[in-house]
Short mmCIF file of C-alpha atoms in Angstrom, two decimals:
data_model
loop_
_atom_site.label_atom_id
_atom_site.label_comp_id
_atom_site.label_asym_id
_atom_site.label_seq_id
_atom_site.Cartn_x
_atom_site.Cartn_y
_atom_site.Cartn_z
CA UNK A 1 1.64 -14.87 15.00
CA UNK A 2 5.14 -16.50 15.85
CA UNK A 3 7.62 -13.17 14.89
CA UNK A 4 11.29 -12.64 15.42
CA UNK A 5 14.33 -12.09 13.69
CA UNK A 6 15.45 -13.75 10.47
CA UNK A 7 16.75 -17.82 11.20
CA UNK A 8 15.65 -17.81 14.86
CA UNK A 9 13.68 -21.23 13.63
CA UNK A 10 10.31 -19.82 13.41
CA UNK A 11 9.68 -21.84 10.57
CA UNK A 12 11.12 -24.77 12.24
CA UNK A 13 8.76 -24.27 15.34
CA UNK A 14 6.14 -24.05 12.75
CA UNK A 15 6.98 -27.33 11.61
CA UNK A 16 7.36 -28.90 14.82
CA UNK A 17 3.50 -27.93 16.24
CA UNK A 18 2.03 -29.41 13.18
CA UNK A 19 4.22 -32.10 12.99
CA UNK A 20 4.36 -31.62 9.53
CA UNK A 21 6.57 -30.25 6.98
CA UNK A 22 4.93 -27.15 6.08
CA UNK A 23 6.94 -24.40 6.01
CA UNK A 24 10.50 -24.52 4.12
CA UNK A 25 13.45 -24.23 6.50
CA UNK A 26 16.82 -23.25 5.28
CA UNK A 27 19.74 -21.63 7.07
CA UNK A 28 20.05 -18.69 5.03
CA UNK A 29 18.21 -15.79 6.17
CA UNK A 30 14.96 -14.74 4.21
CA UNK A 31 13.56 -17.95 3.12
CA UNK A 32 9.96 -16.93 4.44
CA UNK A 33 8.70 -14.62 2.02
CA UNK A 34 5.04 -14.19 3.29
CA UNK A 35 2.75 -14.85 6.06
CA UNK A 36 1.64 -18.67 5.84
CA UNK A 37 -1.82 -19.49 7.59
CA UNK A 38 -1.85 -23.12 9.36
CA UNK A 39 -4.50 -24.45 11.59
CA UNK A 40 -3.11 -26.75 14.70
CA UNK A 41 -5.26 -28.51 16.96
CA UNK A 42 -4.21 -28.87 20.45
CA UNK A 43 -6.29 -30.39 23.34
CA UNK A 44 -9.47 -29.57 22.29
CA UNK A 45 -8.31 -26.09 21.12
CA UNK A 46 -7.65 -25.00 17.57
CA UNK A 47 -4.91 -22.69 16.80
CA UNK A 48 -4.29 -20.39 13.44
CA UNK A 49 -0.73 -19.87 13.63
CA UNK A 50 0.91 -17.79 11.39
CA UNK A 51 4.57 -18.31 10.60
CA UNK A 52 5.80 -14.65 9.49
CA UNK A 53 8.72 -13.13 7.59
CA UNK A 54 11.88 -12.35 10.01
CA UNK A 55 11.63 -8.53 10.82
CA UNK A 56 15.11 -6.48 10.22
CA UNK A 57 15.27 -2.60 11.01
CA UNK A 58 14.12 -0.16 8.71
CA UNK A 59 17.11 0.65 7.03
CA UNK A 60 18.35 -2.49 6.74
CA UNK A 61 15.61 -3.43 4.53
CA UNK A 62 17.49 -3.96 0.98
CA UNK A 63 15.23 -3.36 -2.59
CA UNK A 64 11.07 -3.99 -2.57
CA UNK A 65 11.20 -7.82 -1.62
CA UNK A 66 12.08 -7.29 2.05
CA UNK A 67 9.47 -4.39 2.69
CA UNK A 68 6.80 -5.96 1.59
CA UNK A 69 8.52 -9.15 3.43
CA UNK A 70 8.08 -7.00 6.80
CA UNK A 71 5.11 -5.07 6.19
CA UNK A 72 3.04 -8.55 5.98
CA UNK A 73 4.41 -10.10 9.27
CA UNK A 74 3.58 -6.33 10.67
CA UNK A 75 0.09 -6.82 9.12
CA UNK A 76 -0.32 -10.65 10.42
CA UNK A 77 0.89 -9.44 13.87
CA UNK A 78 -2.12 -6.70 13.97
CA UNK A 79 -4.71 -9.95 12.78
CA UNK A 80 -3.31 -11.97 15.55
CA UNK A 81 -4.65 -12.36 19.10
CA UNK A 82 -0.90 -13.31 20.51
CA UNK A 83 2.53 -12.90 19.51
CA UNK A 84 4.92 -15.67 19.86
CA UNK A 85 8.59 -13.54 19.94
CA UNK A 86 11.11 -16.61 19.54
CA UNK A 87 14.91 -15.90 20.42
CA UNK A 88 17.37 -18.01 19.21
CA UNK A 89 18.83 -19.00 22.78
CA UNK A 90 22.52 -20.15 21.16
CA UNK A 91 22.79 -16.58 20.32
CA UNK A 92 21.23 -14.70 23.44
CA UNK A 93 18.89 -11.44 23.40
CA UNK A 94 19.73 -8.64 20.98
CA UNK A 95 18.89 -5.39 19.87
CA UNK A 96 16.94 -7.04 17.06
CA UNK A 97 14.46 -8.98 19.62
CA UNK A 98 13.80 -6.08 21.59
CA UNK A 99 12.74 -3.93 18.89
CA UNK A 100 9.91 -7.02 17.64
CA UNK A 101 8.98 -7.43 20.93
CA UNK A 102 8.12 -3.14 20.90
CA UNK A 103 6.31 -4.24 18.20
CA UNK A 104 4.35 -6.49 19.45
CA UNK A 105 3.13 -4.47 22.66
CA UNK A 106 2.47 -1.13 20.71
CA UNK A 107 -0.22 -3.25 19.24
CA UNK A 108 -1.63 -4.87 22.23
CA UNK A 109 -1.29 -8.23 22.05
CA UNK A 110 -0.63 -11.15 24.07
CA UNK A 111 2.63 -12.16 24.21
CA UNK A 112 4.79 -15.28 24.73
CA UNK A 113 8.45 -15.57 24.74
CA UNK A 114 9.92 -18.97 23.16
CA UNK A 115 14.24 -19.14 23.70
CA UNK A 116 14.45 -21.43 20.93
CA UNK A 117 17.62 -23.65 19.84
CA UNK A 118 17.66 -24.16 23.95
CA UNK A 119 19.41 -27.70 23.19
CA UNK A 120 22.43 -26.19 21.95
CA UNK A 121 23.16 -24.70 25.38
CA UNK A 122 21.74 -27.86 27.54
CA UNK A 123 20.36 -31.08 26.26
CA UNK A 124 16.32 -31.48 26.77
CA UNK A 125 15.79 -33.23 29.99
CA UNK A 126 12.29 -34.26 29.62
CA UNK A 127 10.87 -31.51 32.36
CA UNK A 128 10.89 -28.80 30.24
CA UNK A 129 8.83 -26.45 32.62
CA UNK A 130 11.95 -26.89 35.21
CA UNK A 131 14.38 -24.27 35.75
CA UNK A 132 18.08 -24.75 35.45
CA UNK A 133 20.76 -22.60 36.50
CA UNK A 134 21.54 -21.44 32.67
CA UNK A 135 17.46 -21.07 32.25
CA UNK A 136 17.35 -18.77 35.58
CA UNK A 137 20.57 -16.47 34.39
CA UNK A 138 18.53 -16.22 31.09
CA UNK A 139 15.20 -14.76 32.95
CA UNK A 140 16.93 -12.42 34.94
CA UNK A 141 18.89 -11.20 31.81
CA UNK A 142 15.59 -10.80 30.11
CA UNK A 143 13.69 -9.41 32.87
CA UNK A 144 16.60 -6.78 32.83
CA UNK A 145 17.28 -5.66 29.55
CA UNK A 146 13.52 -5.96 28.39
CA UNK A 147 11.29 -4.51 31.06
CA UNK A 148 8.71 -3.41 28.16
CA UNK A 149 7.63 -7.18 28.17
CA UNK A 150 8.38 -8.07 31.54
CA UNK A 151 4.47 -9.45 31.65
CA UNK A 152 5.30 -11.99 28.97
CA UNK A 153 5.65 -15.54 30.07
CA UNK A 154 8.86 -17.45 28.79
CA UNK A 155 9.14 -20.77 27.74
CA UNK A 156 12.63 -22.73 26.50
CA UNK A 157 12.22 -24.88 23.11
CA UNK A 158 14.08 -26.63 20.84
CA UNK A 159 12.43 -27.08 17.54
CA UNK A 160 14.93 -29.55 15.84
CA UNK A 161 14.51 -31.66 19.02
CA UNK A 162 10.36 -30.78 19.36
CA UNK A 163 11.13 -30.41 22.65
CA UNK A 164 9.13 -27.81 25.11
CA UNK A 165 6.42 -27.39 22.47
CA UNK A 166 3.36 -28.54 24.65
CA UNK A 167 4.10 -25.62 27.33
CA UNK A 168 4.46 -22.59 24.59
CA UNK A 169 0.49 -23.71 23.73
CA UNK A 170 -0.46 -23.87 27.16
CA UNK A 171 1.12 -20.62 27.86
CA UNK A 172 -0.59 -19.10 25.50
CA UNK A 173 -3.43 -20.38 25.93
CA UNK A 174 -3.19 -18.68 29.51
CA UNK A 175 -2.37 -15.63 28.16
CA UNK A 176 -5.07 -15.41 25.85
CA UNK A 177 -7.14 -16.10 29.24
CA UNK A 178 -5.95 -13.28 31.18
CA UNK A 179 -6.10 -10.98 26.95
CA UNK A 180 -9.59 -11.38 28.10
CA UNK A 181 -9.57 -10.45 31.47
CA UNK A 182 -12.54 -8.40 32.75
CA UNK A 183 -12.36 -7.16 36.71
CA UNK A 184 -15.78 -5.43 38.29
CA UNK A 185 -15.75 -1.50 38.55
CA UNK A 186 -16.34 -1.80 42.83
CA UNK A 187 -13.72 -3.92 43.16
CA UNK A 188 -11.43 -2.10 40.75
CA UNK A 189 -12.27 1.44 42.60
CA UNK A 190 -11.31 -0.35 45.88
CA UNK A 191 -8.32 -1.42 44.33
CA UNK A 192 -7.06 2.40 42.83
CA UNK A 193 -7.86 3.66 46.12
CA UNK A 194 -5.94 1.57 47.90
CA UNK A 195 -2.98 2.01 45.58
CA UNK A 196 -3.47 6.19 46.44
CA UNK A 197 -4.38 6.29 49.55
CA UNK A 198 -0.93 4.06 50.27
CA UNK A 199 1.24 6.57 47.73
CA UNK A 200 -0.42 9.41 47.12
CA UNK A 201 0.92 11.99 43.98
CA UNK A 202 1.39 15.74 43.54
CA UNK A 203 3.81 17.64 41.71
CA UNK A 204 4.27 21.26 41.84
CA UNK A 205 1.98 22.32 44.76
CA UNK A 206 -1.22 19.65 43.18
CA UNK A 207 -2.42 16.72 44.41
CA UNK A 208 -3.50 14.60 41.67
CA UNK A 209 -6.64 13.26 42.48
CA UNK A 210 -8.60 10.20 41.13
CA UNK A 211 -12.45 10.44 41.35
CA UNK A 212 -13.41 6.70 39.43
CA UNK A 213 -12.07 3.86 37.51
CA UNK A 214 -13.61 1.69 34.55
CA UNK A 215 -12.70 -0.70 32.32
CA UNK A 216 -13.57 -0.30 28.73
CA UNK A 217 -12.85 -2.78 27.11
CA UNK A 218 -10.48 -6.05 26.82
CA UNK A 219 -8.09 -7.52 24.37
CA UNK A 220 -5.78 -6.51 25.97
CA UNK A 221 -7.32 -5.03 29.71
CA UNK A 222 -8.27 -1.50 29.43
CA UNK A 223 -8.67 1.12 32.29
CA UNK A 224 -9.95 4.44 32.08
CA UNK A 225 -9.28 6.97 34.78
CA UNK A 226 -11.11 10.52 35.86
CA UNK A 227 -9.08 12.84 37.54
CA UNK A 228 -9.10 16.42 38.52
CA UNK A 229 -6.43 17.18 36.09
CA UNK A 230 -4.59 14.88 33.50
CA UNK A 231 -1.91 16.45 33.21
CA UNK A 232 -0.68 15.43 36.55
CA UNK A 233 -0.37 12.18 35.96
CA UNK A 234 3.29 11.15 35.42
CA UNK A 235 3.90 8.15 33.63
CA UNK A 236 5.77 6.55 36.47
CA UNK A 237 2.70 6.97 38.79
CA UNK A 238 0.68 5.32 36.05
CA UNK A 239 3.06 2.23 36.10
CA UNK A 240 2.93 1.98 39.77
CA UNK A 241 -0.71 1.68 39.58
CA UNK A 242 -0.28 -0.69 37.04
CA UNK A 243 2.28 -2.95 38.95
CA UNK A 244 0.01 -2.62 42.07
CA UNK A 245 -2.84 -4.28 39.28
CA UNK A 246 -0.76 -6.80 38.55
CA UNK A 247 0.24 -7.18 42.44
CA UNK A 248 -3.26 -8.18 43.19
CA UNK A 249 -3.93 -9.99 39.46
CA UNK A 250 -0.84 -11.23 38.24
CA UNK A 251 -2.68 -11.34 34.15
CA UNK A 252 0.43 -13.13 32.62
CA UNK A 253 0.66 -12.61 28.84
CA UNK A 254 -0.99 -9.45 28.39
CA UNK A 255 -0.53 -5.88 28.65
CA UNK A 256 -2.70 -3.46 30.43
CA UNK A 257 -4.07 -0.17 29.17
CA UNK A 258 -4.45 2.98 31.64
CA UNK A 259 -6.03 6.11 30.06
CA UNK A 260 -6.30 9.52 31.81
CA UNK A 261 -9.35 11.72 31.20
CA UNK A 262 -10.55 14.58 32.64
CA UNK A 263 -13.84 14.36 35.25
CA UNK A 264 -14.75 18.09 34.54
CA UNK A 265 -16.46 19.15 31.37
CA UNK A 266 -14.37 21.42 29.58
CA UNK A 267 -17.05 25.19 28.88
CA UNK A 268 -17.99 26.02 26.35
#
């Protein structure tokens, strides 16, 4: 699902991946209406992207047209294995961005990042995968101000110019790799124990112990803890086992899961 903001040029990057003039592109805000289906094929893989509505806040959302405008990209997003956030690069990261990008990881998908309109600040050099100075500044800005989707690859594009459009489908295609990550539950429990043993946890006089580890499921990675009590897991200590995850399994693209339960049987 390629979301963003109204006239970032999702359209436009529509356009571009097909090669074809599919979606209407205007400079006025709005002109998607409603979520448009098209099928791309791309070495050997086919893609259904869907080019969404721009999402505004809440209260910005003027008379019927616009809320049903954003509750269909919201509802294309949830039918979509990835979301492709595109930022309009002339204009930087905003408020807007971060809030689609929230969005996009409350409902677990994969994510990729396309700065789009990337020409306007440096003219395509034919390496798109190379980093520049003003590319670098970019990341760390992003990496700064949006730590919620610090896991999501980036790529710099410029649909006007259909330049850096074969790396945004490889990257996702590599995040839709690691969506469907599965890791073994020895190798896993070796892994959490580690991550203790080296920090261990306890807050007001209890040690927080954890007993075993499973995944449950994928799409995205999903971990299930027992412990001796839940409610001594802080959320920071969950995102430093988390990080030490991704330490060992970098799983660009995705977010991970990490549930709490209890190992004791609650009596009756």
């Amino acid at each position: 699902a390629i979301v963003g903001r109204p006239n970032v040029g999702k359209s436009s990057l529509l356009n571009a991946f097909t090669g074809e003039q599919r979606a209407i592109v205007s400079d006025i805000p709005g002109t998607t209406r409603d979520a448009v289906d098209t099928l791309c094929d791309y070495n050997g893989e086919r893609f259904r992207l869907i080019d969404t509505a721009g999402l505004r806040r809440h209260g910005k959302i003027q008379g019927t047209v616009e809320f049903y405008m954003a509750n269909r990209a919201t509802k294309a997003l949830e039918r979509a294995d990835c979301a492709l956030l595109v930022v309009n690069g002339e204009e930087g990261l905003t408020d807007g961005d971060k809030r689609i990008g929230k969005v996009a990881h409350d409902a677990g998908r994969a994510c990729v990042i396309a700065i789009n309109k990337w020409d306007v600040k440096e003219p395509p050099d034919g390496h798109p995968r190379s980093k520049s100075i003003l590319k670098k500044d970019f990341l760390r800005i992003l990496r700064d101000q949006f730590p919620e989707l610090s896991y999501a690859q980036v790529c710099f594009t410029s649909a006007t110019e259909s330049a850096g459009l074969e790396p945004v489908l490889d990257t996702v295609l590599s995040s839709l790799e690691n969506y469907n990550f599965r890791l073994s539950t020895g190798t896993l429990n070796r892994l959490i124990q580690e991550a203790t043993f080296e920090r261990p946890y306890s807050t007001k006089g209890k040690s927080l112990k954890i007993y075993y580890t499973t995944q449950v499921s994928t799409r995205p990675p999903t971990f299930v803890l027992f412990v001796n009590d839940p409610e001594l897991m802080h959320f920071s200590y969950k995102r430093y086992l988390v990080n030490c995850l991704r330490k060992k399994y970098p799983l660009e693209g995705t977010p991970i899961r990490m549930n709490v339960k209890s190992s004791h049987k609650p009596r009756e």
